[in-house]
Short mmCIF file of C-alpha atoms in Angstrom, two decimals:
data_model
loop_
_atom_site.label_atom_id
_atom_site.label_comp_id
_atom_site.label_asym_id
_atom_site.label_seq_id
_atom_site.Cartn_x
_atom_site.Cartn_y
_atom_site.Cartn_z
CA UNK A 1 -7.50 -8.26 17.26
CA UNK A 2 -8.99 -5.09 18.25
CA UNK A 3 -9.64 -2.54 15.01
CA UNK A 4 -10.41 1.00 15.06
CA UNK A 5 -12.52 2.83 11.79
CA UNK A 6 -12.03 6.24 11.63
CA UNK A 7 -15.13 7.76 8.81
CA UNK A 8 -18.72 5.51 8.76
CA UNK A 9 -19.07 7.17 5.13
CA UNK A 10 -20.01 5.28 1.75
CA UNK A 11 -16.32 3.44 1.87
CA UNK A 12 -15.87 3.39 5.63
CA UNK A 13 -19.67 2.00 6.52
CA UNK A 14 -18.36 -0.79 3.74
CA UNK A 15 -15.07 -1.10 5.62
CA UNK A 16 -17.02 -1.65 9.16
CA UNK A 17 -18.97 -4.43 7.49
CA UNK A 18 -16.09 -6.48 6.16
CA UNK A 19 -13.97 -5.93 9.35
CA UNK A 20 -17.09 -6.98 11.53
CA UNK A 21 -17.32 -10.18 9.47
CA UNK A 22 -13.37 -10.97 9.61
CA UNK A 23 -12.08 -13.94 11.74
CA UNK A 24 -9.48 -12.37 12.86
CA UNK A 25 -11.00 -9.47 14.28
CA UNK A 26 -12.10 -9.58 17.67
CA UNK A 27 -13.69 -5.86 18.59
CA UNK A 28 -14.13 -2.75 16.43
CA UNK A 29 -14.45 0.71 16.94
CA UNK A 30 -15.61 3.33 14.72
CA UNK A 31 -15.96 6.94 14.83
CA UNK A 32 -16.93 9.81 12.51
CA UNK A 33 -17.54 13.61 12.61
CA UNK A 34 -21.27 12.82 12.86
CA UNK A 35 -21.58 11.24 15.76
CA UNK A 36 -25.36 10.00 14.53
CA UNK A 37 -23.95 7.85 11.58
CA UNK A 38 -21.03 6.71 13.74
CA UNK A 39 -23.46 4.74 16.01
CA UNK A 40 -25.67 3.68 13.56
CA UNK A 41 -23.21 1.84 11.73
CA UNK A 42 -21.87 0.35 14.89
CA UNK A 43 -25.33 -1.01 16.00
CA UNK A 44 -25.78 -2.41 12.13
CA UNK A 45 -22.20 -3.94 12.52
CA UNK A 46 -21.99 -4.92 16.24
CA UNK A 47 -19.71 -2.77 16.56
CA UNK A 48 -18.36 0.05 19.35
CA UNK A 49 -19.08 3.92 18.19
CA UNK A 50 -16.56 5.71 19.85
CA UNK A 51 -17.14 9.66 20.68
CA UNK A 52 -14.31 10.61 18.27
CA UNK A 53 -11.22 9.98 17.11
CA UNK A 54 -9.56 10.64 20.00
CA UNK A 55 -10.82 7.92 21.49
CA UNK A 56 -10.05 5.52 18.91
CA UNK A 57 -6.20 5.91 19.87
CA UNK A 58 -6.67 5.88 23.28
CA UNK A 59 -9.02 2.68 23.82
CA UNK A 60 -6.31 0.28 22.92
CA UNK A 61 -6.33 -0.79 19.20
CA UNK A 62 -4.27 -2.58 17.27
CA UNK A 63 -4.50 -1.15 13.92
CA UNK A 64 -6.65 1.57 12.69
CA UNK A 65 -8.41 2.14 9.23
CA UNK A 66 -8.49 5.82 8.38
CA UNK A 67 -11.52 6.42 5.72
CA UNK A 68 -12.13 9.75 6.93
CA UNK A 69 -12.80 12.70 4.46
CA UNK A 70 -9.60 13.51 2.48
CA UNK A 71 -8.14 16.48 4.25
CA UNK A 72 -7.84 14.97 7.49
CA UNK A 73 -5.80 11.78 6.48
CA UNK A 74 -2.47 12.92 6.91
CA UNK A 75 -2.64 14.22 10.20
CA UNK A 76 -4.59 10.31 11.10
CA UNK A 77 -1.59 8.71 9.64
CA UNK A 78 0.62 10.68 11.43
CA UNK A 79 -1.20 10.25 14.80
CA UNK A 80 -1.53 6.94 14.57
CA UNK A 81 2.59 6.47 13.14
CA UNK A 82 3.52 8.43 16.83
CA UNK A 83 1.13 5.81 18.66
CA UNK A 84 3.35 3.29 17.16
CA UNK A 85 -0.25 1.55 15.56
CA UNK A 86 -0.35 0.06 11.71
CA UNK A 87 -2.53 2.06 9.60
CA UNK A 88 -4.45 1.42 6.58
CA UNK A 89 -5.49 4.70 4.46
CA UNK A 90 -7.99 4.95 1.69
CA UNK A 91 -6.16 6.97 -0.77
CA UNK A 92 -4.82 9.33 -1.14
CA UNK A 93 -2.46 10.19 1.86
CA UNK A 94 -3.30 14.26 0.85
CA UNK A 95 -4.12 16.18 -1.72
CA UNK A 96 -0.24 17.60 -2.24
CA UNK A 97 3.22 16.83 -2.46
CA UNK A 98 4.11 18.38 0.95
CA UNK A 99 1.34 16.76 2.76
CA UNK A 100 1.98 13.49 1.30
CA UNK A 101 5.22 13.44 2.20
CA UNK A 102 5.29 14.90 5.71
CA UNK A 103 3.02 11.91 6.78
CA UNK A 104 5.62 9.07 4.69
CA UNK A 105 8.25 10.62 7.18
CA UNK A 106 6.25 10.30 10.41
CA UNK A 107 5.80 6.84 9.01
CA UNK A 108 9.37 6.56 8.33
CA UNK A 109 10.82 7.62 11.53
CA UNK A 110 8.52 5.74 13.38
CA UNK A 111 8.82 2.14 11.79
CA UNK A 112 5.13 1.44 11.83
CA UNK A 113 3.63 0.04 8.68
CA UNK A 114 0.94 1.87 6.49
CA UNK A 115 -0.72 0.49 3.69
CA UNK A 116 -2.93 2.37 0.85
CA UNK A 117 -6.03 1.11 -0.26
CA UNK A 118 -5.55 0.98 -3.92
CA UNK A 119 -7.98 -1.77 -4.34
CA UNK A 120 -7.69 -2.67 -7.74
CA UNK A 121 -4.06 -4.42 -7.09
CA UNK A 122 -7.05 -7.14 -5.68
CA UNK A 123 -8.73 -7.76 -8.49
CA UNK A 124 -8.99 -10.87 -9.87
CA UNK A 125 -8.64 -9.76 -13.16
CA UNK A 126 -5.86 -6.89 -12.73
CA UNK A 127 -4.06 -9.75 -11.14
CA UNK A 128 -4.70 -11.95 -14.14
CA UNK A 129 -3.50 -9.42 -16.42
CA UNK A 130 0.06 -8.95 -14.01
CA UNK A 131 0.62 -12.55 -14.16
CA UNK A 132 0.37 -12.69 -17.84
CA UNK A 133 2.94 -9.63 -18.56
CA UNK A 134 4.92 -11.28 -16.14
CA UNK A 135 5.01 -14.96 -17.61
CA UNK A 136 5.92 -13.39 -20.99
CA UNK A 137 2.49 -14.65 -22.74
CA UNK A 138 1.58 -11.04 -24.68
CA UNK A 139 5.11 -10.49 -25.71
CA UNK A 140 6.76 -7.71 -26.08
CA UNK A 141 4.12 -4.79 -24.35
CA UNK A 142 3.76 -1.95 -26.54
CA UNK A 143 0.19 -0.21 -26.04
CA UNK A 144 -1.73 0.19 -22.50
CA UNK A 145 -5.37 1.73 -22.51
CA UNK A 146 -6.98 2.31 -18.98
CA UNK A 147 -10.16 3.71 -19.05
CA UNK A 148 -12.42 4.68 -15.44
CA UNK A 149 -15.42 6.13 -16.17
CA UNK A 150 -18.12 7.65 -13.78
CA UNK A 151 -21.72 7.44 -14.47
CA UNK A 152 -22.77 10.44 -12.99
CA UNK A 153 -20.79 13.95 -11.36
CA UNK A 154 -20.32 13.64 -7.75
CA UNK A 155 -21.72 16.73 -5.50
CA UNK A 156 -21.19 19.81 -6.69
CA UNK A 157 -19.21 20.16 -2.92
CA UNK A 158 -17.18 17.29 -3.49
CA UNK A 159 -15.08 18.77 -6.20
CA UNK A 160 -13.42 21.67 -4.31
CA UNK A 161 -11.86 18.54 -2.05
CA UNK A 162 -11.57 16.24 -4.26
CA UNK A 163 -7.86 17.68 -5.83
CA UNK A 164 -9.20 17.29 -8.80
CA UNK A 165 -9.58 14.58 -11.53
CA UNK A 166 -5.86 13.48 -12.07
CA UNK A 167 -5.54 13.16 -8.00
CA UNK A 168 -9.08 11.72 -7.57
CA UNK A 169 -9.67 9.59 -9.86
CA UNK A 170 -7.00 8.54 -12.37
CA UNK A 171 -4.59 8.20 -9.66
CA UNK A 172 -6.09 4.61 -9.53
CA UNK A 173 -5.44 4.17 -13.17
CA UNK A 174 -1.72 5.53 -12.48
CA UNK A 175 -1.01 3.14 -9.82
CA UNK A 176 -2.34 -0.43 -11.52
CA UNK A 177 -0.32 1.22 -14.57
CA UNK A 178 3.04 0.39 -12.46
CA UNK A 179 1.71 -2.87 -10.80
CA UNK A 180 0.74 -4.91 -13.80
CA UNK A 181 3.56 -3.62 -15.91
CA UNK A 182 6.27 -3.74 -13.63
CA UNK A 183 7.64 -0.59 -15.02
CA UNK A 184 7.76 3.07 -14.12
CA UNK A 185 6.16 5.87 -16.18
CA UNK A 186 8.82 8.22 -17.41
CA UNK A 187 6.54 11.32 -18.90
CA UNK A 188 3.21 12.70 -19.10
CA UNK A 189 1.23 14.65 -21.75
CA UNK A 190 -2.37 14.86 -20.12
CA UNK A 191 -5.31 17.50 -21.45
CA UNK A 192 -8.53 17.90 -20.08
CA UNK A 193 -11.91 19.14 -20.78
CA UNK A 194 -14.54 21.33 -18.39
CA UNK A 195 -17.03 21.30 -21.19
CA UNK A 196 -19.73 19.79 -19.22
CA UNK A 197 -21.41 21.03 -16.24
CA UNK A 198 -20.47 24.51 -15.40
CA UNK A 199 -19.39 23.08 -11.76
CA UNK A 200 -16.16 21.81 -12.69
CA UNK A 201 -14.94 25.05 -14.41
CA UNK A 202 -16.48 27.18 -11.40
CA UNK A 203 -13.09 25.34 -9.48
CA UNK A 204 -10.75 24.89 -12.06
CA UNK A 205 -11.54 21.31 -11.91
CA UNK A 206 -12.37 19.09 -15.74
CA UNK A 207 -14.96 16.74 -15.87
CA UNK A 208 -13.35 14.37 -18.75
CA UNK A 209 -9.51 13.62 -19.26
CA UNK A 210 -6.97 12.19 -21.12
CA UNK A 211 -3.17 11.71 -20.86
CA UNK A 212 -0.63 9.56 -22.70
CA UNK A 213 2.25 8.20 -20.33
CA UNK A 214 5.71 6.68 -21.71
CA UNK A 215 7.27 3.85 -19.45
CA UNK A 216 10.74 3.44 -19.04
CA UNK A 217 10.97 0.53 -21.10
CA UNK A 218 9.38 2.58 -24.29
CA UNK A 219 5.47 0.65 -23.85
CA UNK A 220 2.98 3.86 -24.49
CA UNK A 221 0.08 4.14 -22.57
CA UNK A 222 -3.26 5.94 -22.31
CA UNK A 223 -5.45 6.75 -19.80
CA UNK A 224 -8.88 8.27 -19.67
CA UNK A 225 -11.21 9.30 -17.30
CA UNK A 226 -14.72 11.16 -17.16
CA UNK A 227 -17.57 12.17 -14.56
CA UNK A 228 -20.06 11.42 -17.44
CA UNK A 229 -20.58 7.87 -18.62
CA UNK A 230 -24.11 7.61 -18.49
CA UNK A 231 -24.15 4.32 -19.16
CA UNK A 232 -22.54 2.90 -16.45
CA UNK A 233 -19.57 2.78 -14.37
CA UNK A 234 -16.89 1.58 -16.26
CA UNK A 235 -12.97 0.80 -15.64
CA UNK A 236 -10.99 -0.84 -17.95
CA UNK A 237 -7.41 -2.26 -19.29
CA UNK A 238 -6.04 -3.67 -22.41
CA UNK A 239 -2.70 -4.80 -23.01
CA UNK A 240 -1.01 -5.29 -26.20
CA UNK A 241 1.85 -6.76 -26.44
CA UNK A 242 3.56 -8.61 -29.43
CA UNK A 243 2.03 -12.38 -29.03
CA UNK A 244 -1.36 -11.34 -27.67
CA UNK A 245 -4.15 -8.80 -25.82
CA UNK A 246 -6.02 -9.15 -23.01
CA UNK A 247 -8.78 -6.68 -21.74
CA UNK A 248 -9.46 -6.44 -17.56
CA UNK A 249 -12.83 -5.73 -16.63
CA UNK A 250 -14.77 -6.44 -20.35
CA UNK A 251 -17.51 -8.96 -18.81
CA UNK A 252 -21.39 -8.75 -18.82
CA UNK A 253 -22.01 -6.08 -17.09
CA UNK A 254 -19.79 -3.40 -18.34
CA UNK A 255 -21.90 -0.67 -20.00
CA UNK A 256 -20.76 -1.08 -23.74
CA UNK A 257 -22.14 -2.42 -26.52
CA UNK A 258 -21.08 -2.79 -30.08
CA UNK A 259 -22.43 -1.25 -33.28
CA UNK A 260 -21.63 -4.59 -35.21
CA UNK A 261 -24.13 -7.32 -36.22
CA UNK A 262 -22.92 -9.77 -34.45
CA UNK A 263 -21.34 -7.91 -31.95
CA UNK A 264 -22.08 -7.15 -27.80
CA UNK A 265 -25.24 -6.80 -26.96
CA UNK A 266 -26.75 -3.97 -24.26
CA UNK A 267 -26.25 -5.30 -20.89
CA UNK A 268 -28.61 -5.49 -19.21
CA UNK A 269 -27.35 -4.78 -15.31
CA UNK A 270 -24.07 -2.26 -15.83
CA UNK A 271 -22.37 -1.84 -12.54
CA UNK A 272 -23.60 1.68 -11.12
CA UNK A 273 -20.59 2.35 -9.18
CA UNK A 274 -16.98 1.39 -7.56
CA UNK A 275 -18.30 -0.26 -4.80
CA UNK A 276 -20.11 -2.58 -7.01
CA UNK A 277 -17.87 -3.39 -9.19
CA UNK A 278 -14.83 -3.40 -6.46
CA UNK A 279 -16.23 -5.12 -3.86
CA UNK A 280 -14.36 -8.46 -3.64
CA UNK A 281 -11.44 -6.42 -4.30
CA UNK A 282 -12.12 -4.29 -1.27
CA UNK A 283 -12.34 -7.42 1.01
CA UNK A 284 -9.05 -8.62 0.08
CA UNK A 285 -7.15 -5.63 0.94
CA UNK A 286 -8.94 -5.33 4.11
CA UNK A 287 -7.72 -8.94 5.07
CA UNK A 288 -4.32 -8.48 3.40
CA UNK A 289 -4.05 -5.72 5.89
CA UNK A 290 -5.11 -7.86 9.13
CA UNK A 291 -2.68 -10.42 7.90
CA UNK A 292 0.26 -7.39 7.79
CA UNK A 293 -0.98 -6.28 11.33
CA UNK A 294 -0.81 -10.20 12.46
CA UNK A 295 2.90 -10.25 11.09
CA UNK A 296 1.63 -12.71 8.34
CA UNK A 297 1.79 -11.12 5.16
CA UNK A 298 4.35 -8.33 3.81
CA UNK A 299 2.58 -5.21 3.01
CA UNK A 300 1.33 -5.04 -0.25
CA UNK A 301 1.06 -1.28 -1.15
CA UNK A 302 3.10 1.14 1.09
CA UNK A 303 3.32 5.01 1.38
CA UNK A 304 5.90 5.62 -1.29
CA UNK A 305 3.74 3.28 -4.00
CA UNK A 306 0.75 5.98 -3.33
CA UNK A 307 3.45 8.57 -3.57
CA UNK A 308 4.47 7.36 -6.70
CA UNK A 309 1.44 7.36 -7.90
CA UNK A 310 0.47 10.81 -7.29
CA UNK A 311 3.76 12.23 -8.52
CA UNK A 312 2.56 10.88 -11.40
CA UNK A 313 -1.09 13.17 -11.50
CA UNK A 314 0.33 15.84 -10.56
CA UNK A 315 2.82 15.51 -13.35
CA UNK A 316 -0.41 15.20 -15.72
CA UNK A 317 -2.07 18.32 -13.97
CA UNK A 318 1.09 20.85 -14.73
CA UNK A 319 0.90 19.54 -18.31
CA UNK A 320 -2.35 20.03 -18.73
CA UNK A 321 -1.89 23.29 -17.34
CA UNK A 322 1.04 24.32 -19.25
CA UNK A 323 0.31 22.66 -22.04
CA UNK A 324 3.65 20.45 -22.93
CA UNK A 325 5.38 16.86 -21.79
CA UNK A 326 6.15 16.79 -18.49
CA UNK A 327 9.54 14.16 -16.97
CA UNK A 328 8.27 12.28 -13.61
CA UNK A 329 11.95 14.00 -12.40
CA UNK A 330 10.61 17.18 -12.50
CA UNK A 331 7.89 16.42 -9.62
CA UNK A 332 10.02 16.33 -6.02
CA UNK A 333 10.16 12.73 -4.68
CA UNK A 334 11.23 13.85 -1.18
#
């Protein structure tokens, strides 16, 4: 199987790794806007560096993996839905509704498959946590909490791209909300905060947030997020449900510790960022997707699950704004 990486960034040099390394994969071909990184992470991965993108859909590939910067991912799903190639797209498909959804319909009309690389549905411990909702172990599930902390602000240029916090961040939380529950969030109330570094009030972004989501079957949830854990990078769920609670991600190297006598120590290694702490997870989707391209594996997180998921932030971002509940109905779904 012949692969082509579009973006040799932090994700996409990760990406060129784990495809290099796959069984399944015969050749790859990367590219990037800097032509310089493109070819050094070929010759680090054995791979071809292609002069751009162009060439990527013209030098016969079977699938392509799109981890390009944000604003260009539409337009590479839609290029390579008219070459009739599978695509796999670090999220999100773009920063708006009508972006979003103009690439889903080259998609549609097309018939090619496209999968988004919400990574946590890979984790072995969100999966843990979906099998026991499932299997009816907690009971009754009446209180969520997802938390995804950063330890440190990305670049001050980052955050006019980024679509803000809801979009770029919690959109994660948003998404494993639906696929461990099973259910569908209803309403928002979300707030946010730009009380730390001036940058994030300079674009109207917030550098801490909070919103409380109602599912259809009446389980509350929370979710949190901020650019300023210093401690550590640190994502989170618990579930309560009427029998029992489980917590994913609580292990030895998440950066908390208790105030109790006999409670959690310091750790003593936090993870220091997604990559870290995702990394299995990001191999998995990876080879989930060359199964789909192989016609061995159903795809396991289409276009309309990341549209879902972003209805739902940018539900939270016009409550936050206007300050009031908002109903998932009143954000357009087509």
């Amino acid at each position: 199987m012949r692969i082509g990486l579009i973006g040799t960034g932090r994700i996409g040099s990760f990406h060129a790794g784990v495809l290099s390394r796959h069984r399944e994969v015969g050749s790859l071909v990367v590219a990037d806007t800097d032509a310089v990184r493109a070819a050094e992470v070929a010759d680090r991965c054995g791979a071809t560096a292609a002069p751009s993108s162009n060439e990527v859909f013209t030098w016969g590939v079977d699938a392509v993996v799109i981890a390009s910067a944000t604003a260009a991912h539409a337009e590479l799903i839609a290029r390579a839905a008219r070459a009739g190639i599978p695509a796999f797209c670090e999220k999100p498909i773009a920063l708006d509704l009508p972006g979003t959804l103009g690439a889903l319909r080259a998609v549609e009309e097309a018939g090619t498959a496209l999968q988004l690389g919400f990574m946590r549905r890979f984790d072995a411990g969100y999966t843990a946590a979906r099998e026991l909702v499932r299997s009816g172990r907690l009971g009754r599930l009446h209180t969520v909490r997802a938390i995804t902390s950063d330890p440190a602000p990305p670049p001050a240029a980052y955050l006019p791209l980024s679509g803000g916090l809801y979009r770029d961040c919690l959109v994660h939380d948003f998404d494993i909300l639906r696929w461990v529950t099973g259910r569908e969030v209803t309403e928002v109330y979300a707030t946010g905060s730009d009380a730390g570094h001036p940058m994030f009030k300079e674009v109207g972004d917030i550098d801490t947030a909070a919103a409380l989501l109602t599912l259809d079957d009446g389980t509350l949830a929370t979710a949190t997020a901020t650019r300023c854990n210093g401690a550590g990078y640190d994502v989170r769920m618990e579930l309560a449900g009427e029998l029992d609670q489980v917590a994913v991600g609580l292990d030895d190297r998440t950066p908390i510790s208790s105030t109790e006598p006999h409670g959690l120590p310091p750790v003593d290694k936090p993870w220091p960022g997604f990559l870290e702490r995702f990394a299995p997870a990001y191999e998995a989707e990876l080879d989930a997707f060359v199964r789909l391209v192989a016609g061995e594996a159903e795809n396991p997180c289409d276009g309309r699950e990341a549209l879902t998921a972003l209805r739902i932030a940018e539900a939270c971002e016009l409550s936050r704004r206007e300050h009031r509940p908002v109903r998932l109905e009143e954000i357009p779904a087509d």
